[in-house]
Amino acid sequence: MRRRVIFSLLPLLFISFLLVGCSQTSSNDSQVLSTAQIKKNIGSKLVNTREDKQATLTKTYQKAVKNKEYTLDNPYVKVNPYKTSPLTALVIFQTDQKAKVSYTVEGKTDSTDITNTVNGNSTTHQVPVVGLYANTTNNVKITVTYEDGTTDEKTIQIKTGSLPKYVKNAKITVSKNDKSKMDIGDNKLTIVNRTTKEPFAIDADGEVRWYSTDYSQHTIEQISNGHMLVLTKKNQDSLVYNDLIETDVLGRVYKEYTFSTKTKSNDSGNAKDEKTLIHHDLVELPNKDILATVSDGSKYKEDVMVQISHKTGKVVKVIDLKKILPSSMYKNYKAGSDGKIDWFHQNSVDYDESDNSIIISGRNQDMIMKLDYKTNKIVWIYSGKKKSSWPKKYRSKVLTPTKGTSITGGQHGLYLLDKGENYEDVILYDNNIDVTNGDKKTSGKYSQAVQYHIDTKNMTIDQTWSYGKDLGKANFTSIIGYAERESNGNTLVDFGYKKNGEESNIIEVDSDGNQVFNVTIENAASKAYVYRAYRVPFYSSSYTFDVNK
């Protein structure tokens, strides 16, 4: 879901300069686990549970694809084809000539149509229709464009059912929607990625146009093939979110990773609350493996990353932040009510292929950091912790802020926007709460989206854009939140824990800070806050649906 930019490679000498990092910190703490023990505790593997359950459905659609009786005038239509995505449908038909197919789901108001084009020319057409309204007879116009330039059109009606209670009870109020200035294109919706319960997506009117009946926690990430990685659980009554599925907008499951249920924790420390092993974020690597934030099963939590093989489901790399940062940070940190020590609380990770690096955010240290992914060496650090208070070997990696540059506090959602020789631009959501090293003077007064310019030659950091400070305490959020830069230059900001979690407020602003979209979502259930909000195409141009693959 995160916006990526393809960067030119930096000169070799510059890369060499950056990679001269700090040596790893040794520790005699018996609770700092070995890599082998962490891999064992994670216990990840690939399973076929959901794919096997869907096999009968897939066979039904494979038969429909072969049936020449299904034509544009008499198509095969199946609503909610994989039983987890009720506002979608699969439409199958054949044509005499090769053709390209597109469709439009008719919106209720101006600029709410959803239009998609199916990849490829063929005589057999499998059309994944997304963007239907709930409890509605939807008009869907299908357009067939033949190779000779002629076209055919057919409008079909697709009836859907009502929304489930945890989506229906999330009261959605749109106070502003300047559609001419919003980044919505032909098919973009705003994914409401909740802390728990069903994720859903809304249009510019705040109408729900997609949702999944699979409960998810924190993690929904669109990957290179247009599928989504979703952290879910075996059933809705389970307290443990330890299944990660690769699925598409129709709900078809292509891959399923499962993890040890013994190695789990939560943020609240309450044994009755839902728990997980993967907790806040993950990213797809260029080789299709997954890099995920996890807890390792020790007395410490949310301070380890693992690379999971997409071929075997096994952990192939471990990054333990306890072996990278000063041991005093975790040894002197107070344990929570669950007995676990949440000293770092990593809530984001972003990968940069141009120099094989990652940038991460640690809420409980009010700190962001860049690591060389091959060596795990630190490239730079930014926090309110004074440079002089760091051990000497770290000080050359600590960025110096320019005058007026804010100190992050409990921040979320760090990722890379742009880079070039000697600079990197990043964006994050600054909760502005002083956890350990935040700004005590401003803490709790506002939250904001912030863009920083990092001068990697002079090791300085400069705040170049922000939004949220003028909203004041009304939009302060002590936890969660996200800021996403859109393709037209707008920024979508999720004030996810507004009014102590009573509601979430998603605001889209232009580069000058003018609001073009403002929606408030009253949380429908305990902990069903909007963890992140993503503006994404439904569906991605790289997505192809084929029941035979």
Tab-separated table of N, CA and C in Angstrom, residues 136-248:
chain	number	residue	atom	x	y	z
A	136	THR	N	-27.918	-3.661	-2.127
A	136	THR	CA	-28.282	-2.876	-3.308
A	136	THR	C	-28.294	-3.775	-4.542
A	137	THR	N	-29.173	-3.446	-5.489
A	137	THR	CA	-29.077	-4.041	-6.817
A	137	THR	C	-28.197	-3.119	-7.649
A	138	ASN	N	-26.945	-3.525	-7.816
A	138	ASN	CA	-25.937	-2.701	-8.468
A	138	ASN	C	-26.005	-2.838	-9.985
A	139	ASN	N	-25.880	-1.713	-10.679
A	139	ASN	CA	-25.755	-1.736	-12.133
A	139	ASN	C	-24.278	-1.785	-12.500
A	140	VAL	N	-23.910	-2.819	-13.247
A	140	VAL	CA	-22.519	-3.001	-13.660
A	140	VAL	C	-22.487	-3.075	-15.190
A	141	LYS	N	-21.856	-2.084	-15.814
A	141	LYS	CA	-21.753	-2.051	-17.268
A	141	LYS	C	-20.463	-2.730	-17.695
A	142	ILE	N	-20.590	-3.755	-18.514
A	142	ILE	CA	-19.432	-4.478	-19.036
A	142	ILE	C	-19.207	-4.060	-20.485
A	143	THR	N	-17.981	-3.653	-20.794
A	143	THR	CA	-17.625	-3.221	-22.143
A	143	THR	C	-16.593	-4.179	-22.728
A	144	VAL	N	-16.897	-4.707	-23.916
A	144	VAL	CA	-16.000	-5.623	-24.609
A	144	VAL	C	-15.442	-4.912	-25.839
A	145	THR	N	-14.131	-4.808	-25.924
A	145	THR	CA	-13.473	-4.151	-27.056
A	145	THR	C	-12.698	-5.202	-27.841
A	146	TYR	N	-13.141	-5.445	-29.058
A	146	TYR	CA	-12.518	-6.478	-29.893
A	146	TYR	C	-11.256	-5.937	-30.556
A	147	GLU	N	-10.453	-6.873	-31.068
A	147	GLU	CA	-9.177	-6.494	-31.688
A	147	GLU	C	-9.368	-5.606	-32.916
A	148	ASP	N	-10.538	-5.717	-33.560
A	148	ASP	CA	-10.771	-4.881	-34.752
A	148	ASP	C	-11.307	-3.497	-34.403
A	149	GLY	N	-11.432	-3.218	-33.103
A	149	GLY	CA	-11.863	-1.896	-32.653
A	149	GLY	C	-13.340	-1.772	-32.357
A	150	THR	N	-14.145	-2.757	-32.748
A	150	THR	CA	-15.572	-2.716	-32.458
A	150	THR	C	-15.820	-3.069	-30.992
A	151	THR	N	-16.979	-2.661	-30.476
A	151	THR	CA	-17.286	-2.891	-29.060
A	151	THR	C	-18.695	-3.428	-28.877
A	152	ASP	N	-18.882	-4.096	-27.751
A	152	ASP	CA	-20.205	-4.511	-27.279
A	152	ASP	C	-20.324	-4.085	-25.829
A	153	GLU	N	-21.560	-3.821	-25.409
A	153	GLU	CA	-21.803	-3.450	-24.012
A	153	GLU	C	-22.982	-4.231	-23.467
A	154	LYS	N	-22.908	-4.501	-22.176
A	154	LYS	CA	-23.995	-5.186	-21.495
A	154	LYS	C	-24.032	-4.699	-20.056
A	155	THR	N	-25.197	-4.259	-19.594
A	155	THR	CA	-25.357	-3.868	-18.195
A	155	THR	C	-26.071	-4.986	-17.450
A	156	ILE	N	-25.442	-5.472	-16.387
A	156	ILE	CA	-26.041	-6.525	-15.582
A	156	ILE	C	-26.343	-5.975	-14.197
A	157	GLN	N	-27.273	-6.613	-13.522
A	157	GLN	CA	-27.622	-6.215	-12.159
A	157	GLN	C	-27.076	-7.255	-11.185
A	158	ILE	N	-26.419	-6.775	-10.146
A	158	ILE	CA	-25.844	-7.666	-9.138
A	158	ILE	C	-26.362	-7.249	-7.765
A	159	LYS	N	-27.092	-8.148	-7.129
A	159	LYS	CA	-27.712	-7.870	-5.820
A	159	LYS	C	-26.797	-8.323	-4.696
A	160	THR	N	-26.630	-7.463	-3.705
A	160	THR	CA	-25.785	-7.781	-2.550
A	160	THR	C	-26.596	-7.742	-1.263
A	161	GLY	N	-26.031	-8.308	-0.182
A	161	GLY	CA	-26.685	-8.335	1.118
A	161	GLY	C	-26.255	-7.194	2.013
A	162	SER	N	-26.735	-7.219	3.237
A	162	SER	CA	-26.465	-6.150	4.205
A	162	SER	C	-25.065	-6.261	4.785
A	163	LEU	N	-24.599	-5.162	5.343
A	163	LEU	CA	-23.300	-5.141	6.002
A	163	LEU	C	-23.360	-5.884	7.340
A	164	PRO	N	-22.247	-6.499	7.763
A	164	PRO	CA	-22.204	-7.117	9.095
A	164	PRO	C	-22.190	-6.035	10.169
A	165	LYS	N	-22.517	-6.420	11.393
A	165	LYS	CA	-22.748	-5.424	12.440
A	165	LYS	C	-21.532	-4.551	12.745
A	166	TYR	N	-20.324	-5.126	12.742
A	166	TYR	CA	-19.161	-4.331	13.112
A	166	TYR	C	-18.738	-3.348	12.020
A	167	VAL	N	-19.226	-3.546	10.806
A	167	VAL	CA	-19.030	-2.555	9.748
A	167	VAL	C	-20.206	-1.582	9.735
A	168	LYS	N	-21.413	-2.131	9.801
A	168	LYS	CA	-22.619	-1.303	9.789
A	168	LYS	C	-22.660	-0.331	10.970
A	169	ASN	N	-22.190	-0.767	12.125
A	169	ASN	CA	-22.250	0.067	13.329
A	169	ASN	C	-21.117	1.089	13.418
A	170	ALA	N	-20.186	1.026	12.470
A	170	ALA	CA	-19.135	2.044	12.414
A	170	ALA	C	-19.717	3.262	11.697
A	171	LYS	N	-20.249	4.189	12.456
A	171	LYS	CA	-20.905	5.352	11.863
A	171	LYS	C	-19.899	6.199	11.092
A	172	ILE	N	-20.181	6.399	9.798
A	172	ILE	CA	-19.266	7.118	8.908
A	172	ILE	C	-19.881	8.461	8.538
A	173	THR	N	-19.173	9.541	8.845
A	173	THR	CA	-19.659	10.888	8.573
A	173	THR	C	-18.648	11.654	7.739
A	174	VAL	N	-19.035	12.002	6.523
A	174	VAL	CA	-18.159	12.782	5.638
A	174	VAL	C	-18.548	14.251	5.746
A	175	SER	N	-17.617	15.088	6.201
A	175	SER	CA	-17.896	16.517	6.337
A	175	SER	C	-17.356	17.325	5.162
A	176	LYS	N	-16.451	16.708	4.375
A	176	LYS	CA	-15.920	17.391	3.196
A	176	LYS	C	-15.451	16.349	2.194
A	177	ASN	N	-15.799	16.547	0.921
A	177	ASN	CA	-15.292	15.669	-0.144
A	177	ASN	C	-15.264	16.429	-1.469
A	178	ASP	N	-14.207	17.187	-1.648
A	178	ASP	CA	-13.994	17.892	-2.901
A	178	ASP	C	-13.406	16.889	-3.896
A	179	LYS	N	-14.292	16.203	-4.611
A	179	LYS	CA	-13.867	15.081	-5.451
A	179	LYS	C	-12.951	15.506	-6.590
A	180	SER	N	-13.051	16.757	-7.013
A	180	SER	CA	-12.190	17.231	-8.095
A	180	SER	C	-10.743	17.356	-7.647
A	181	LYS	N	-10.522	17.437	-6.343
A	181	LYS	CA	-9.170	17.604	-5.823
A	181	LYS	C	-8.670	16.379	-5.052
A	182	MET	N	-9.543	15.436	-4.774
A	182	MET	CA	-9.140	14.203	-4.102
A	182	MET	C	-8.384	13.302	-5.078
A	183	ASP	N	-7.556	12.449	-4.541
A	183	ASP	CA	-6.836	11.479	-5.375
A	183	ASP	C	-7.666	10.192	-5.426
A	184	ILE	N	-8.651	10.161	-6.354
A	184	ILE	CA	-9.527	8.992	-6.436
A	184	ILE	C	-9.490	8.306	-7.798
A	185	GLY	N	-9.099	9.014	-8.847
A	185	GLY	CA	-8.967	8.395	-10.161
A	185	GLY	C	-10.220	7.665	-10.599
A	186	ASP	N	-10.026	6.552	-11.326
A	186	ASP	CA	-11.159	5.769	-11.827
A	186	ASP	C	-11.612	4.689	-10.857
A	187	ASN	N	-10.736	4.328	-9.908
A	187	ASN	CA	-11.076	3.139	-9.119
A	187	ASN	C	-10.491	3.112	-7.709
A	188	LYS	N	-10.114	4.279	-7.175
A	188	LYS	CA	-9.481	4.280	-5.861
A	188	LYS	C	-10.504	4.387	-4.729
A	189	LEU	N	-10.259	3.610	-3.690
A	189	LEU	CA	-11.040	3.650	-2.467
A	189	LEU	C	-10.093	3.828	-1.289
A	190	THR	N	-10.637	4.183	-0.138
A	190	THR	CA	-9.842	4.323	1.075
A	190	THR	C	-10.027	3.085	1.930
A	191	ILE	N	-8.963	2.310	2.068
A	191	ILE	CA	-9.026	1.130	2.939
A	191	ILE	C	-8.957	1.573	4.388
A	192	VAL	N	-9.918	1.125	5.164
A	192	VAL	CA	-9.955	1.372	6.598
A	192	VAL	C	-9.384	0.117	7.267
A	193	ASN	N	-8.099	0.207	7.575
A	193	ASN	CA	-7.363	-0.913	8.155
A	193	ASN	C	-7.460	-0.802	9.667
A	194	ARG	N	-8.325	-1.600	10.252
A	194	ARG	CA	-8.629	-1.436	11.670
A	194	ARG	C	-7.684	-2.251	12.565
A	195	THR	N	-7.656	-1.874	13.831
A	195	THR	CA	-6.850	-2.588	14.806
A	195	THR	C	-7.373	-4.004	14.994
A	196	THR	N	-8.668	-4.201	14.790
A	196	THR	CA	-9.272	-5.520	14.859
A	196	THR	C	-10.606	-5.476	14.107
A	197	LYS	N	-11.288	-6.602	14.049
A	197	LYS	CA	-12.560	-6.780	13.321
A	197	LYS	C	-12.353	-6.724	11.802
A	198	GLU	N	-13.467	-6.549	11.055
A	198	GLU	CA	-13.380	-6.617	9.596
A	198	GLU	C	-12.784	-5.328	9.008
A	199	PRO	N	-11.826	-5.458	8.101
A	199	PRO	CA	-11.372	-4.278	7.363
A	199	PRO	C	-12.377	-3.937	6.269
A	200	PHE	N	-12.468	-2.659	5.901
A	200	PHE	CA	-13.380	-2.277	4.821
A	200	PHE	C	-12.806	-1.101	4.058
A	201	ALA	N	-13.455	-0.762	2.941
A	201	ALA	CA	-12.992	0.361	2.112
A	201	ALA	C	-14.179	1.226	1.751
A	202	ILE	N	-13.956	2.546	1.721
A	202	ILE	CA	-15.031	3.500	1.459
A	202	ILE	C	-14.690	4.368	0.251
A	203	ASP	N	-15.738	4.898	-0.378
A	203	ASP	CA	-15.541	5.826	-1.490
A	203	ASP	C	-15.558	7.264	-0.978
A	204	ALA	N	-15.587	8.224	-1.890
A	204	ALA	CA	-15.518	9.638	-1.510
A	204	ALA	C	-16.749	10.104	-0.747
A	205	ASP	N	-17.846	9.347	-0.846
A	205	ASP	CA	-19.053	9.669	-0.084
A	205	ASP	C	-19.092	8.997	1.275
A	206	GLY	N	-18.086	8.171	1.552
A	206	GLY	CA	-18.087	7.416	2.805
A	206	GLY	C	-18.882	6.132	2.719
A	207	GLU	N	-19.305	5.759	1.527
A	207	GLU	CA	-20.057	4.513	1.338
A	207	GLU	C	-19.097	3.324	1.320
A	208	VAL	N	-19.467	2.261	2.025
A	208	VAL	CA	-18.645	1.054	2.039
A	208	VAL	C	-18.793	0.349	0.692
A	209	ARG	N	-17.655	0.100	0.023
A	209	ARG	CA	-17.663	-0.526	-1.303
A	209	ARG	C	-16.875	-1.845	-1.339
A	210	TRP	N	-16.286	-2.201	-0.219
A	210	TRP	CA	-15.579	-3.485	-0.092
A	210	TRP	C	-15.371	-3.759	1.383
A	211	TYR	N	-15.456	-5.031	1.759
A	211	TYR	CA	-15.024	-5.445	3.092
A	211	TYR	C	-14.723	-6.932	3.064
A	212	SER	N	-13.961	-7.366	4.049
A	212	SER	CA	-13.647	-8.782	4.196
A	212	SER	C	-14.267	-9.297	5.474
A	213	THR	N	-14.826	-10.494	5.418
A	213	THR	CA	-15.381	-11.099	6.623
A	213	THR	C	-14.300	-11.736	7.488
A	214	ASP	N	-13.078	-11.854	6.940
A	214	ASP	CA	-11.942	-12.302	7.749
A	214	ASP	C	-11.506	-11.158	8.648
A	215	TYR	N	-11.570	-11.358	9.959
A	215	TYR	CA	-11.052	-10.348	10.866
A	215	TYR	C	-9.557	-10.164	10.596
A	216	SER	N	-9.094	-8.926	10.710
A	216	SER	CA	-7.663	-8.671	10.552
A	216	SER	C	-7.184	-7.797	11.701
A	217	GLN	N	-5.879	-7.842	11.936
A	217	GLN	CA	-5.291	-6.991	12.966
A	217	GLN	C	-4.066	-6.275	12.402
A	218	HIS	N	-4.153	-4.956	12.336
A	218	HIS	CA	-3.032	-4.089	11.954
A	218	HIS	C	-2.575	-4.223	10.515
A	219	THR	N	-2.488	-5.446	9.992
A	219	THR	CA	-1.724	-5.638	8.773
A	219	THR	C	-2.580	-5.959	7.558
A	220	ILE	N	-2.614	-5.018	6.596
A	220	ILE	CA	-3.114	-5.246	5.241
A	220	ILE	C	-2.120	-4.547	4.320
A	221	GLU	N	-1.418	-5.312	3.508
A	221	GLU	CA	-0.382	-4.720	2.661
A	221	GLU	C	-0.541	-5.223	1.239
A	222	GLN	N	-0.757	-4.300	0.292
A	222	GLN	CA	-0.847	-4.687	-1.111
A	222	GLN	C	0.549	-4.971	-1.641
A	223	ILE	N	0.721	-6.115	-2.332
A	223	ILE	CA	2.037	-6.512	-2.805
A	223	ILE	C	2.121	-6.416	-4.324
A	224	SER	N	3.265	-6.799	-4.885
A	224	SER	CA	3.588	-6.494	-6.274
A	224	SER	C	2.641	-7.117	-7.295
A	225	ASN	N	2.022	-8.247	-6.972
A	225	ASN	CA	1.111	-8.883	-7.927
A	225	ASN	C	-0.336	-8.426	-7.770
A	226	GLY	N	-0.561	-7.413	-6.939
A	226	GLY	CA	-1.907	-6.897	-6.734
A	226	GLY	C	-2.684	-7.608	-5.651
A	227	HIS	N	-2.111	-8.676	-5.104
A	227	HIS	CA	-2.748	-9.356	-3.976
A	227	HIS	C	-2.512	-8.562	-2.695
A	228	MET	N	-3.113	-9.020	-1.602
A	228	MET	CA	-2.931	-8.381	-0.306
A	228	MET	C	-2.451	-9.400	0.708
A	229	LEU	N	-1.529	-8.984	1.570
A	229	LEU	CA	-1.148	-9.775	2.730
A	229	LEU	C	-1.984	-9.308	3.904
A	230	VAL	N	-2.722	-10.224	4.515
A	230	VAL	CA	-3.641	-9.882	5.594
A	230	VAL	C	-3.364	-10.777	6.798
A	231	LEU	N	-3.115	-10.158	7.950
A	231	LEU	CA	-2.943	-10.910	9.194
A	231	LEU	C	-4.322	-11.221	9.761
A	232	THR	N	-4.634	-12.494	9.886
A	232	THR	CA	-5.965	-12.894	10.327
A	232	THR	C	-5.848	-14.028	11.343
A	233	LYS	N	-6.961	-14.688	11.612
A	233	LYS	CA	-6.949	-15.789	12.573
A	233	LYS	C	-7.868	-16.902	12.080
A	234	LYS	N	-7.779	-18.055	12.731
A	234	LYS	CA	-8.471	-19.239	12.227
A	234	LYS	C	-9.979	-19.104	12.296
A	235	ASN	N	-10.494	-18.440	13.307
A	235	ASN	CA	-11.933	-18.165	13.393
A	235	ASN	C	-12.142	-16.923	14.234
A	236	GLN	N	-13.323	-16.342	14.127
A	236	GLN	CA	-13.575	-15.053	14.771
A	236	GLN	C	-13.520	-15.127	16.291
A	237	ASP	N	-13.767	-16.302	16.859
A	237	ASP	CA	-13.774	-16.442	18.314
A	237	ASP	C	-12.381	-16.626	18.904
A	238	SER	N	-11.401	-16.900	18.055
A	238	SER	CA	-10.042	-17.103	18.539
A	238	SER	C	-9.451	-15.790	19.053
A	239	LEU	N	-8.596	-15.893	20.067
A	239	LEU	CA	-7.931	-14.705	20.607
A	239	LEU	C	-6.592	-14.439	19.928
A	240	VAL	N	-6.159	-15.346	19.046
A	240	VAL	CA	-4.821	-15.250	18.485
A	240	VAL	C	-4.850	-15.014	16.977
A	241	TYR	N	-4.229	-13.905	16.552
A	241	TYR	CA	-4.057	-13.596	15.127
A	241	TYR	C	-2.685	-14.133	14.693
A	242	ASN	N	-2.620	-15.382	14.308
A	242	ASN	CA	-1.336	-15.953	13.936
A	242	ASN	C	-1.350	-16.598	12.560
A	243	ASP	N	-2.240	-16.161	11.693
A	243	ASP	CA	-2.268	-16.623	10.310
A	243	ASP	C	-2.079	-15.421	9.391
A	244	LEU	N	-1.179	-15.551	8.444
A	244	LEU	CA	-0.954	-14.507	7.450
A	244	LEU	C	-1.322	-15.089	6.090
A	245	ILE	N	-2.293	-14.464	5.416
A	245	ILE	CA	-2.738	-14.992	4.133
A	245	ILE	C	-2.406	-14.021	3.007
A	246	GLU	N	-2.089	-14.594	1.858
A	246	GLU	CA	-1.998	-13.824	0.626
A	246	GLU	C	-3.317	-14.044	-0.105
A	247	THR	N	-4.086	-12.986	-0.265
A	247	THR	CA	-5.422	-13.097	-0.825
A	247	THR	C	-5.626	-12.010	-1.871
A	248	ASP	N	-6.730	-12.097	-2.607
A	248	ASP	CA	-7.038	-11.033	-3.564
A	248	ASP	C	-8.343	-10.358	-3.161
